[in-house]
PDB file of C-alpha atoms in Angstrom:
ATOM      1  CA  UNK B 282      -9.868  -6.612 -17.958  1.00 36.00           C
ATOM      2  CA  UNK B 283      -8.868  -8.665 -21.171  1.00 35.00           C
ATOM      3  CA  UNK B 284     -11.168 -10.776 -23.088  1.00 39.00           C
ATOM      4  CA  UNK B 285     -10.526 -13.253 -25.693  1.00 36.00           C
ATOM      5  CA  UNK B 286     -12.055 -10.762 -28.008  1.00 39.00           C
ATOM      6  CA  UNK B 287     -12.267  -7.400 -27.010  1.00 43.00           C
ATOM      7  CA  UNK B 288     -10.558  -4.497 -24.880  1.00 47.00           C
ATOM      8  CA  UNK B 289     -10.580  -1.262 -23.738  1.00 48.00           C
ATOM      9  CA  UNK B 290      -7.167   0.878 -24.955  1.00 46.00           C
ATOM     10  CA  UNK B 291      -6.175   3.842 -26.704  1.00 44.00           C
ATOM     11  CA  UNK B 292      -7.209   4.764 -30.277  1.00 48.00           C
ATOM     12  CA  UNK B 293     -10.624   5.965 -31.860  1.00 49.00           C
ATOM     13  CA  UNK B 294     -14.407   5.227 -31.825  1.00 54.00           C
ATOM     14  CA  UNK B 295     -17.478   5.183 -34.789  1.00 54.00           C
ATOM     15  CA  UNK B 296     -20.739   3.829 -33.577  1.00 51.00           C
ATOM     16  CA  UNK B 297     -22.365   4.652 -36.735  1.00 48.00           C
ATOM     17  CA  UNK B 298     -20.433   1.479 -38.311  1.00 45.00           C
ATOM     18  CA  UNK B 299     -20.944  -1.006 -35.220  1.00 41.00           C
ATOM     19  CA  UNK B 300     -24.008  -2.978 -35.849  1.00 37.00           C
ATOM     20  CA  UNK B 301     -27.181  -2.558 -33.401  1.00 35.00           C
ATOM     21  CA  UNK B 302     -29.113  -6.260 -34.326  1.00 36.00           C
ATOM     22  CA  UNK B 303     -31.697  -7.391 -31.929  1.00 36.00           C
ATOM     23  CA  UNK B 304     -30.572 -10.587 -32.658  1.00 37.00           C
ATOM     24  CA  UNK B 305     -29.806 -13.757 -30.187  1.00 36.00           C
ATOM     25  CA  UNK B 306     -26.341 -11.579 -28.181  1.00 40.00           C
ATOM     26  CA  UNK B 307     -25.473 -14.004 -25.308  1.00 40.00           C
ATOM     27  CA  UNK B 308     -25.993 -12.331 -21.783  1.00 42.00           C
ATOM     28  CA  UNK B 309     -22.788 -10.857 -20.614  1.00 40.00           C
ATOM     29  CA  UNK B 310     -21.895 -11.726 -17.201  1.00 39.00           C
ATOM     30  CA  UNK B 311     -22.114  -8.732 -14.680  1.00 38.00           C
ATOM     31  CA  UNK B 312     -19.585  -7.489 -12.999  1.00 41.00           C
ATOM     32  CA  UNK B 313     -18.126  -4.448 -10.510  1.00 41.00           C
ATOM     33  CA  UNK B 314     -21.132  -1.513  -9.916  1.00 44.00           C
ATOM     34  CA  UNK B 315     -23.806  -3.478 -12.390  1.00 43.00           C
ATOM     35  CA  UNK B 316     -26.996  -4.088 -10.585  1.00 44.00           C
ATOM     36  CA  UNK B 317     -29.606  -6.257 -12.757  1.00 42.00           C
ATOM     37  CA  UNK B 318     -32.921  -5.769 -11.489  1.00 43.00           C
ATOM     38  CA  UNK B 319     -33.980  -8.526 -14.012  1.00 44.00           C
ATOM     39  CA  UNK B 320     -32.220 -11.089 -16.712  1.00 44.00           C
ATOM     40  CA  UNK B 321     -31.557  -8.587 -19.898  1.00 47.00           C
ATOM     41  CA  UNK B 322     -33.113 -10.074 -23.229  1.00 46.00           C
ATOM     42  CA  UNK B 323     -31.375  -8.666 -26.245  1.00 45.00           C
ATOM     43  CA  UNK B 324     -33.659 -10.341 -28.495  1.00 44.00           C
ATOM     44  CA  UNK B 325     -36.652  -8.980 -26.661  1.00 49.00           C
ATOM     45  CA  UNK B 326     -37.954  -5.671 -28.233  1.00 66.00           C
ATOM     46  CA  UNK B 327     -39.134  -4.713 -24.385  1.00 84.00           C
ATOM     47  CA  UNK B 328     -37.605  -1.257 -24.350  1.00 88.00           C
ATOM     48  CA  UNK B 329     -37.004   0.672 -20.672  1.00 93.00           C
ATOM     49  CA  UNK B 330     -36.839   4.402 -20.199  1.00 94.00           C
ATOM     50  CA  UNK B 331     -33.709   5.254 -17.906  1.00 96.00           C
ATOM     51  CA  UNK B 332     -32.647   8.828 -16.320  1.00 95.00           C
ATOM     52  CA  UNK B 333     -29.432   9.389 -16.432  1.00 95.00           C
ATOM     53  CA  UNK B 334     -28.639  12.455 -14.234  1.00 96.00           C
ATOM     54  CA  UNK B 335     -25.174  13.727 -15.026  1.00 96.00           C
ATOM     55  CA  UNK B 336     -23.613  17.504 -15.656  1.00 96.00           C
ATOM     56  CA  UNK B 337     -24.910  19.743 -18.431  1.00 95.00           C
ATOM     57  CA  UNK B 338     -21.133  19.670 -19.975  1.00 96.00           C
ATOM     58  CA  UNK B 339     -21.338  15.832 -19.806  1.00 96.00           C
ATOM     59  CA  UNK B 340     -24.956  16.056 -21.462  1.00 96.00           C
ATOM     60  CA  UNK B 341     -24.142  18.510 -23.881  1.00 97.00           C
ATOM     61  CA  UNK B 342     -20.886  16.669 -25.331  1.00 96.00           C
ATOM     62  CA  UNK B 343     -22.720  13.155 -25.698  1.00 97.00           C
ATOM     63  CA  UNK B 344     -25.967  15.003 -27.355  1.00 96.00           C
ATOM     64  CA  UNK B 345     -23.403  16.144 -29.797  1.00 96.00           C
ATOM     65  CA  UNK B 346     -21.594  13.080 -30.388  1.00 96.00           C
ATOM     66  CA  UNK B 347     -25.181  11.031 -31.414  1.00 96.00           C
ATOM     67  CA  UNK B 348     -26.026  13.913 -33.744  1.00 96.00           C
ATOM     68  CA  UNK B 349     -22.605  13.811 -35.537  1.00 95.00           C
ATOM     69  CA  UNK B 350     -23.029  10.083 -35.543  1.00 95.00           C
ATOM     70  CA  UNK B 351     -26.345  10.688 -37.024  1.00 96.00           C
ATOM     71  CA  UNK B 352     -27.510   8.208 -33.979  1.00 96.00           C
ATOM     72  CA  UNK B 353     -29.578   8.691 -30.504  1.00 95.00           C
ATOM     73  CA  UNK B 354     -27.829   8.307 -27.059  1.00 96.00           C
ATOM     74  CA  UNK B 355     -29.526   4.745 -26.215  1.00 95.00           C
ATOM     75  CA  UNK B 356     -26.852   3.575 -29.790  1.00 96.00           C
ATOM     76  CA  UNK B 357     -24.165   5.262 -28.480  1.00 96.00           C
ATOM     77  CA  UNK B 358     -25.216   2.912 -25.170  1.00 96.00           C
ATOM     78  CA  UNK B 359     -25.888   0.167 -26.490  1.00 95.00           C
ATOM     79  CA  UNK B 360     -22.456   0.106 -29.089  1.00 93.00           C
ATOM     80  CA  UNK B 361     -20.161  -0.008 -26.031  1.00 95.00           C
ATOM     81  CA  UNK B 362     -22.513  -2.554 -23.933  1.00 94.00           C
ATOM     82  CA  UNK B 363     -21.943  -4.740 -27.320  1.00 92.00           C
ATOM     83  CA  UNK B 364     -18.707  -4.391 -27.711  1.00 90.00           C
ATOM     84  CA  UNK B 365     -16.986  -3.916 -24.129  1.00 92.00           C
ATOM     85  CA  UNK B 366     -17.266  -6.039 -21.315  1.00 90.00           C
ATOM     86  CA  UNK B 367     -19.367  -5.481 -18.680  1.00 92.00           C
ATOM     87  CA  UNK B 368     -16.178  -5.815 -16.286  1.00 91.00           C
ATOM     88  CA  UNK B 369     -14.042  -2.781 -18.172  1.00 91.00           C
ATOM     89  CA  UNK B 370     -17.532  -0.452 -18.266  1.00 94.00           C
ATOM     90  CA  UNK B 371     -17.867  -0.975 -14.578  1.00 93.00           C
ATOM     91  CA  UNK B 372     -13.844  -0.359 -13.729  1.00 91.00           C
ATOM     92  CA  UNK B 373     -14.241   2.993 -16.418  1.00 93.00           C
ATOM     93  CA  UNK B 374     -14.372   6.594 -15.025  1.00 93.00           C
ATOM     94  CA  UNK B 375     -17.517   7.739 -13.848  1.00 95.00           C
ATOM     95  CA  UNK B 376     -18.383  11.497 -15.130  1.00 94.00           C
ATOM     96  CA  UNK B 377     -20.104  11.837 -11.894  1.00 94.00           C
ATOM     97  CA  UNK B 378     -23.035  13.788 -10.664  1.00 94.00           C
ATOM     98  CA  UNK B 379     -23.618  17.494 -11.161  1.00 93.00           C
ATOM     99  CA  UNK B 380     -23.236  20.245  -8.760  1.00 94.00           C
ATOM    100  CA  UNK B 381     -25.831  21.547  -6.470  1.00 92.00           C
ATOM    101  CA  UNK B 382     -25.724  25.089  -8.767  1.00 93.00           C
ATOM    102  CA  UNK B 383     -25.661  22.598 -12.137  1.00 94.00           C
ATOM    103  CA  UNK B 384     -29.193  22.711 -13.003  1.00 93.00           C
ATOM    104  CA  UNK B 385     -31.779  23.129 -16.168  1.00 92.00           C
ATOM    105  CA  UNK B 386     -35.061  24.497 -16.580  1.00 91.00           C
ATOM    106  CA  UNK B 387     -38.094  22.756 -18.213  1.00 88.00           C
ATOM    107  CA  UNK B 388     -41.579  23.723 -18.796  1.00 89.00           C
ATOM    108  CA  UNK B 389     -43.933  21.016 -16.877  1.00 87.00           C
ATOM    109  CA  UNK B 390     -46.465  20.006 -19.221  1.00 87.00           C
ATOM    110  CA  UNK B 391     -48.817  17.724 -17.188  1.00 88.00           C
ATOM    111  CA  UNK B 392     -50.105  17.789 -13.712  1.00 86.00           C
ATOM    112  CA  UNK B 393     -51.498  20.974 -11.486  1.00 89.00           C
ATOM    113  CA  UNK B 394     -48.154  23.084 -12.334  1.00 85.00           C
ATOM    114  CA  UNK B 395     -48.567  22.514 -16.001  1.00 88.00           C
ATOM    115  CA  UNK B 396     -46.821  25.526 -17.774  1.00 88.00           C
ATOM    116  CA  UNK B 397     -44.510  26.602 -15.024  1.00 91.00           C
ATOM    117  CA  UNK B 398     -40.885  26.153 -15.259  1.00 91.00           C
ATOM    118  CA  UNK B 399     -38.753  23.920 -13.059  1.00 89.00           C
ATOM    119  CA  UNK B 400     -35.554  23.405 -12.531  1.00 91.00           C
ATOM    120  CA  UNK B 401     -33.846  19.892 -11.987  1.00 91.00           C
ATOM    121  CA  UNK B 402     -30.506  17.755 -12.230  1.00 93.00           C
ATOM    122  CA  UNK B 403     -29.063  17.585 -16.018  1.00 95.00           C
ATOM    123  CA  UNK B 404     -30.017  14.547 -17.303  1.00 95.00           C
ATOM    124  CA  UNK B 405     -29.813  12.047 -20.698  1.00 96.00           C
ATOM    125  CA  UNK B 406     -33.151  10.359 -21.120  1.00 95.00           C
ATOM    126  CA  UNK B 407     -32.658   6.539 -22.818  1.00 95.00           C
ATOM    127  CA  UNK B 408     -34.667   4.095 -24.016  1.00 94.00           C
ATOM    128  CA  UNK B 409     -33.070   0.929 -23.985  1.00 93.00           C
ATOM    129  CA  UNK B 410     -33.223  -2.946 -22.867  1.00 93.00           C
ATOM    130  CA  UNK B 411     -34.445  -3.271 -19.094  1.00 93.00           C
ATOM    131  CA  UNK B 412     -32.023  -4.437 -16.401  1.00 93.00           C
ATOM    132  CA  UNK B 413     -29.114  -2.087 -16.170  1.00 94.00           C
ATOM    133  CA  UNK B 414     -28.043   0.447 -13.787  1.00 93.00           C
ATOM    134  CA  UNK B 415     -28.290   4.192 -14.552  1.00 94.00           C
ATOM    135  CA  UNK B 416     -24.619   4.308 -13.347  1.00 95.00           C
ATOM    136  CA  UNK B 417     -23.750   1.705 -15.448  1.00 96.00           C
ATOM    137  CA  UNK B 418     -24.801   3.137 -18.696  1.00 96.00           C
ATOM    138  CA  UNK B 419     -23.547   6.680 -17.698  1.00 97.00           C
ATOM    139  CA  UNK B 420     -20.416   4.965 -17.602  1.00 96.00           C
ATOM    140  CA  UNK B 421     -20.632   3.612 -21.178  1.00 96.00           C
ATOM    141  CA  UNK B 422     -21.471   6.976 -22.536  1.00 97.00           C
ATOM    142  CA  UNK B 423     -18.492   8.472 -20.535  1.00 96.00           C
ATOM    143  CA  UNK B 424     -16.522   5.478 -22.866  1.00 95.00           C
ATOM    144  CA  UNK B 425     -18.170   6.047 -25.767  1.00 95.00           C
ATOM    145  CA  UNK B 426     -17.112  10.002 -25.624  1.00 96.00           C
ATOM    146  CA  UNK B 427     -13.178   8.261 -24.978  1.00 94.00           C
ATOM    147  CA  UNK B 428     -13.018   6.076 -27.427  1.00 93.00           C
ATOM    148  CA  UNK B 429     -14.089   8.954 -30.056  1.00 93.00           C
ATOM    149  CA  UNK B 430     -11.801  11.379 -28.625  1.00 91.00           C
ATOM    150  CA  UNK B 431      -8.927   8.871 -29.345  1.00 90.00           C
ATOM    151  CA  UNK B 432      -8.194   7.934 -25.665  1.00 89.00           C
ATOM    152  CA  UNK B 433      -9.859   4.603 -25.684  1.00 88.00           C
ATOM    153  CA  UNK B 434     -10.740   1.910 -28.550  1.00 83.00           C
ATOM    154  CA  UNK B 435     -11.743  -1.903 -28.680  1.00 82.00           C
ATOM    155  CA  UNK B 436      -8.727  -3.835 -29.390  1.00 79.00           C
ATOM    156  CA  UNK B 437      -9.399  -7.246 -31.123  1.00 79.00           C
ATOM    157  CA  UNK B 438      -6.986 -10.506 -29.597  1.00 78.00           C
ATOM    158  CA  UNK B 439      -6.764 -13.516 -31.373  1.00 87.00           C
ATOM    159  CA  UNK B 440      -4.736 -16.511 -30.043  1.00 88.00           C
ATOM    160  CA  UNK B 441      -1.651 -14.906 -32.156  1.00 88.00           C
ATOM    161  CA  UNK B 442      -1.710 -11.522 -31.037  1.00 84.00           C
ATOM    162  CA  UNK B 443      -1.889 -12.743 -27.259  1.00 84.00           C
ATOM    163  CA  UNK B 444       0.860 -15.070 -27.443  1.00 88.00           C
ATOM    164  CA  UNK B 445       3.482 -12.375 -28.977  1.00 87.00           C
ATOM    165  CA  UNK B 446       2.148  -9.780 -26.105  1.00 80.00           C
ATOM    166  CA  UNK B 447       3.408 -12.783 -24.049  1.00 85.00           C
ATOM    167  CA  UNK B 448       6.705 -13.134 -25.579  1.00 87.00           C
ATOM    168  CA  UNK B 449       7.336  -9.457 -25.394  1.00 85.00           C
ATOM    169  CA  UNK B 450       6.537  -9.067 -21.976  1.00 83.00           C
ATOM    170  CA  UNK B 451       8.721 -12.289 -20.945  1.00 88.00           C
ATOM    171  CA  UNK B 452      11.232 -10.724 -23.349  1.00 87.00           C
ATOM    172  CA  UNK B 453      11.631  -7.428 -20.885  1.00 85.00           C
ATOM    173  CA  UNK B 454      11.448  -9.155 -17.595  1.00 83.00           C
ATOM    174  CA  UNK B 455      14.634 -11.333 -18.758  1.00 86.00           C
ATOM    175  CA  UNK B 456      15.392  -8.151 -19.811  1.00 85.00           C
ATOM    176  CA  UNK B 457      15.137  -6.312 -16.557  1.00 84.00           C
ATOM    177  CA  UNK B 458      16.474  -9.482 -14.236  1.00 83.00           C
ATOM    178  CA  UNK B 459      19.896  -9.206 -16.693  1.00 83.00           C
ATOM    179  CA  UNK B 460      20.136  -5.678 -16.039  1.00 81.00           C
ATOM    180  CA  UNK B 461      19.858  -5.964 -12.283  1.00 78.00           C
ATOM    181  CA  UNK B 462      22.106  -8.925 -12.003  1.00 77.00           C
ATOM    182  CA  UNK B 463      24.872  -6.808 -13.898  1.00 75.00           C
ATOM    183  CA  UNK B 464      24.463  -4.110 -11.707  1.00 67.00           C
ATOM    184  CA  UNK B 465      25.207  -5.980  -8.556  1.00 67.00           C
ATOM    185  CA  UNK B 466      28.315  -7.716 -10.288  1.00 65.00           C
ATOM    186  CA  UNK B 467      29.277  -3.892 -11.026  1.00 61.00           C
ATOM    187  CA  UNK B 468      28.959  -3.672  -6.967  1.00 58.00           C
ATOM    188  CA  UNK B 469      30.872  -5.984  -6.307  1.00 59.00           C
ATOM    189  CA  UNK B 470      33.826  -4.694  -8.764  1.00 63.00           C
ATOM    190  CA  UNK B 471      37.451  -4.105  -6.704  1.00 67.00           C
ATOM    191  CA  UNK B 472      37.507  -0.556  -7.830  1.00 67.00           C
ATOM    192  CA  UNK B 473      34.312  -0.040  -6.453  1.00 68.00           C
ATOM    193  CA  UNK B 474      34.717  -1.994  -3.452  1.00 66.00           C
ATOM    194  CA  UNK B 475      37.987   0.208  -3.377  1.00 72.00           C
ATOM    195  CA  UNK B 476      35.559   3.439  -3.484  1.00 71.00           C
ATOM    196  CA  UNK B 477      33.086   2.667  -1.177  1.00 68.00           C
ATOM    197  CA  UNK B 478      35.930   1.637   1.672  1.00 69.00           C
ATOM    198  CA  UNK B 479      37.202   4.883   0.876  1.00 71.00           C
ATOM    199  CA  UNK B 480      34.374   6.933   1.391  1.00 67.00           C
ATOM    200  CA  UNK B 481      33.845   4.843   4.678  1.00 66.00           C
ATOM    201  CA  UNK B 482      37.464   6.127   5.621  1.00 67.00           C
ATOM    202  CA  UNK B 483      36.234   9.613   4.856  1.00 65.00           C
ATOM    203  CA  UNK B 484      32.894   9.947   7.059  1.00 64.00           C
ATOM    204  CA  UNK B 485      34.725   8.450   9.843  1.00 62.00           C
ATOM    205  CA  UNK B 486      37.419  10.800  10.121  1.00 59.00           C
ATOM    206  CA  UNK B 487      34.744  13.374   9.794  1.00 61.00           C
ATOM    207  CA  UNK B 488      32.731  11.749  12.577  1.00 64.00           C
ATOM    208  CA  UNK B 489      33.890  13.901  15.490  1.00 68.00           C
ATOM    209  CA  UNK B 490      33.440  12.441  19.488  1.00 74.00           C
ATOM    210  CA  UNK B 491      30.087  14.401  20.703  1.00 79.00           C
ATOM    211  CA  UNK B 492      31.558  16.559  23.589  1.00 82.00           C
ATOM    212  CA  UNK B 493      29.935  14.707  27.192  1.00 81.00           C
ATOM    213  CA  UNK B 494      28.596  18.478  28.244  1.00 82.00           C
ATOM    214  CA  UNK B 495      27.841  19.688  24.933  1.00 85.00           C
ATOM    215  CA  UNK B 496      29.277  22.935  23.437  1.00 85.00           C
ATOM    216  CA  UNK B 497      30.059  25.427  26.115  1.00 86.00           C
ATOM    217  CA  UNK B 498      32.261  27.810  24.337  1.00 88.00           C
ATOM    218  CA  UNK B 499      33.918  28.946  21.382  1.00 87.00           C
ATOM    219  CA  UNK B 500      36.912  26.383  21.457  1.00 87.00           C
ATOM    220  CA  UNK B 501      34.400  24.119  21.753  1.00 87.00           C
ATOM    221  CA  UNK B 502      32.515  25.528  19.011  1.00 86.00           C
ATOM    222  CA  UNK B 503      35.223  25.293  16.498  1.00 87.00           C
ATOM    223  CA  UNK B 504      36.118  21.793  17.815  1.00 86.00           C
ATOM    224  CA  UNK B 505      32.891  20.271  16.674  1.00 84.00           C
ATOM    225  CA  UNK B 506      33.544  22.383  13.420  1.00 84.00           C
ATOM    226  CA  UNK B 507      36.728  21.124  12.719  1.00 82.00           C
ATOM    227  CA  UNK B 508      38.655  24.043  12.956  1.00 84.00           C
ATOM    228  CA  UNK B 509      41.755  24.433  15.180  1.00 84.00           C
ATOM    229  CA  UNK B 510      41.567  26.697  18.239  1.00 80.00           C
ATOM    230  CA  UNK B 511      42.253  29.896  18.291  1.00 82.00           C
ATOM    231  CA  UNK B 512      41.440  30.193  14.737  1.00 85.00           C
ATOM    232  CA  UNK B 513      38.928  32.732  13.115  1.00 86.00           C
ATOM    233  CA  UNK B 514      37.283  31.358  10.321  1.00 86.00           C
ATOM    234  CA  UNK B 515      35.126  33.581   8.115  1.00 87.00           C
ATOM    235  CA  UNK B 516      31.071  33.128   7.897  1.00 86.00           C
ATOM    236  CA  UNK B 517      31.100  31.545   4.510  1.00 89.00           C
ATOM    237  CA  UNK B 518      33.830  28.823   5.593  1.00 88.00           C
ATOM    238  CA  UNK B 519      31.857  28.462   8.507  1.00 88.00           C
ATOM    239  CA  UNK B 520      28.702  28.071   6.818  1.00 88.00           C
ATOM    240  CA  UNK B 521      29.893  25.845   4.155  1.00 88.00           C
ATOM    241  CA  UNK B 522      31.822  23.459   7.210  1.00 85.00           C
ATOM    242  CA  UNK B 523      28.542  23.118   8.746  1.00 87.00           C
ATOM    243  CA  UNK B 524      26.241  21.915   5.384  1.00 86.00           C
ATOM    244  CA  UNK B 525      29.319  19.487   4.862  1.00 83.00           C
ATOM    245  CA  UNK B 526      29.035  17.879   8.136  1.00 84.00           C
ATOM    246  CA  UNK B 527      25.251  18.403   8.413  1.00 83.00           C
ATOM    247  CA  UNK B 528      24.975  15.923   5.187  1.00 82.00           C
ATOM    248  CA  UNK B 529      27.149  13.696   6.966  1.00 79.00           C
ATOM    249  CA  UNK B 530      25.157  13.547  10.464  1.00 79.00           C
ATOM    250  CA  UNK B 531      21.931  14.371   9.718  1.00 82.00           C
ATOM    251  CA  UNK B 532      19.143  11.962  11.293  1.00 81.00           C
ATOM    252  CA  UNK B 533      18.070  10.550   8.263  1.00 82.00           C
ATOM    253  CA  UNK B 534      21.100  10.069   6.641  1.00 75.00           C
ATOM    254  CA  UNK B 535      22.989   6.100   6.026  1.00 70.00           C
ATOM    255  CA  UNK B 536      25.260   7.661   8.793  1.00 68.00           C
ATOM    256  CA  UNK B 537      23.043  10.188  10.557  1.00 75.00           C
ATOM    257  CA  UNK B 538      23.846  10.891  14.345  1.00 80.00           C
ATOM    258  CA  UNK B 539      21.098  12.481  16.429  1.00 84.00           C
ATOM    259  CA  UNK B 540      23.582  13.834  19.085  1.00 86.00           C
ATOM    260  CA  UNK B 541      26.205  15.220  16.287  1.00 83.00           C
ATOM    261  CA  UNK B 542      23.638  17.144  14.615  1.00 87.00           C
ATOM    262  CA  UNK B 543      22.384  18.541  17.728  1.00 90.00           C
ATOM    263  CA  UNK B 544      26.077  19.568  18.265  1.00 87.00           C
ATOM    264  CA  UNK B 545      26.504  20.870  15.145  1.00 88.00           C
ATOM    265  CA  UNK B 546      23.814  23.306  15.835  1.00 90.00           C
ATOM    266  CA  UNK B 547      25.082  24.185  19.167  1.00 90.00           C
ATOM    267  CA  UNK B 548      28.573  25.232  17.793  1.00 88.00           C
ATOM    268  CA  UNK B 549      26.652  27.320  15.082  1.00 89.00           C
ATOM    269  CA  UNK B 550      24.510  28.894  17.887  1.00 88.00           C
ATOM    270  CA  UNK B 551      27.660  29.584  19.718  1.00 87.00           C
ATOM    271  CA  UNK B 552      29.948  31.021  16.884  1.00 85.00           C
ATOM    272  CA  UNK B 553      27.369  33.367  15.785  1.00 82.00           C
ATOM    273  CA  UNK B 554      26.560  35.463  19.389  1.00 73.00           C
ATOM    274  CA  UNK B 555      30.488  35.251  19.772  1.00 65.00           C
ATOM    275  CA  UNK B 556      31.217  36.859  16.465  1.00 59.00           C
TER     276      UNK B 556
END
């Protein structure tokens, strides 16, 4: 989806230089798998903890990318929420959830089992604004780890820059309505009108009667073939008669012929038991 401001495309990602104020941010509008549990407050210093259950490669890779950024996961979050729609974060891929054999162990440290280890779903622990989704956000990581790997970035449109993508994409519909109106004038050309009636000429004489009883014998054999009677034609000129005519008369062919084909395999049948 385009804004007036921002969009997802290709090209590279720093969330180290966006800026994460807790200043007055409008409330974007949500849109496609967002589910607000409550009106979101960027001003408010409220702070929710969300599990994000996702794949240890998918944990590992954005763990990485907020300590090269010198960042935690909730910035890496909360740079895309800023800067991409909600509409484009909810059409992004989702990463998905992990496999049923994908799984970490922790050390509990509260409760009656305190000191044993378990083992649970991956996950990305982040502390962030109340109100979103845990889909939602893994979705924004999934962007975030895009947009650094050069497959996404946030393009910037101003008035200009939309009206020329306008003129260029007017420019090659013209462009492509020209080129299709030439090619039916080239249709409609006497030498290729000349061609095409020739052709016709071609496949009809080549369109032999079906025999009424189908292909008793060998005369009839070579009959459907186009051979003359009486004739013995070798197994490669028989062969290479029959893929000529099978193009011709096959079923799903311009000028395909259930019956011919069927007769065409017949005469084969027949010419190779009375070889």
């Amino acid at each position: 989806m385009l804004e007036n401001s921002t969009h997802v495309h290709q090209g590279a990602f720093d969330p180290s230089a966006s800026s994460f104020s807790h200043g007055a941010d409008n409330d974007k509008e949500q849109n496609g798998d967002v589910k607000m549990t409550e009106t979101k407050s960027k001003a408010s210093n409220l702070k929710h903890s969300y599990t994000i259950p996702c794949t240890s490669q998918f944990r590992d890779r954005v763990s990485k990318l907020a300590d090269r950024k010198k960042v935690n996961v909730a910035d890496l979050a909360r740079s895309v929420l800023l800067m991409v729609s909600d509409a484009d974060i909810s059409d992004f891929a989702d990463p998905g959830d992990p496999d049923p054999q994908d799984r970490e162990t922790v050390i509990l440290k509260s409760g009656p089992s305190k000191g044993r280890p378990w083992r649970r779903k991956p996950r990305l622990q982040v502390r962030m604004a109340p109100g979103y989704d845990a889909l939602f956000i893994r979705k924004a990581l999934n962007l975030a780890l895009h947009m650094e790997e050069g497959k996404a970035q946030v393009r910037i449109d101003t008035p200009e820059t939309i009206e020329q993508r306008q003129r260029e994409i007017e420019r090659i519909r013209k462009e492509a309505q020209e080129a299709a109106q030439t090619e039916q004038k080239n249709h409609q050309l006497p030498e290729t009108v000349e061609e095409l009636e020739r052709l016709q000429a071609i496949v009809s004489v080549l369109s032999f009667e079906p025999l009424r009883d189908g292909v008793q014998d060998r005369s009839d054999a070579l009959h459907i073939l186009g051979f003359p009677p009486r004739t013995y034609p070798s197994r490669m000129e028989l062969r290479a008669r029959f893929r000529m005519l099978a193009t011709i008369h096959h079923p799903d062919g311009k000028y395909g012929s259930h019956e011919r084909m069927s007769q065409l395999n017949q005469a084969m049948e027949v010419l190779r038991y009375a070889s």
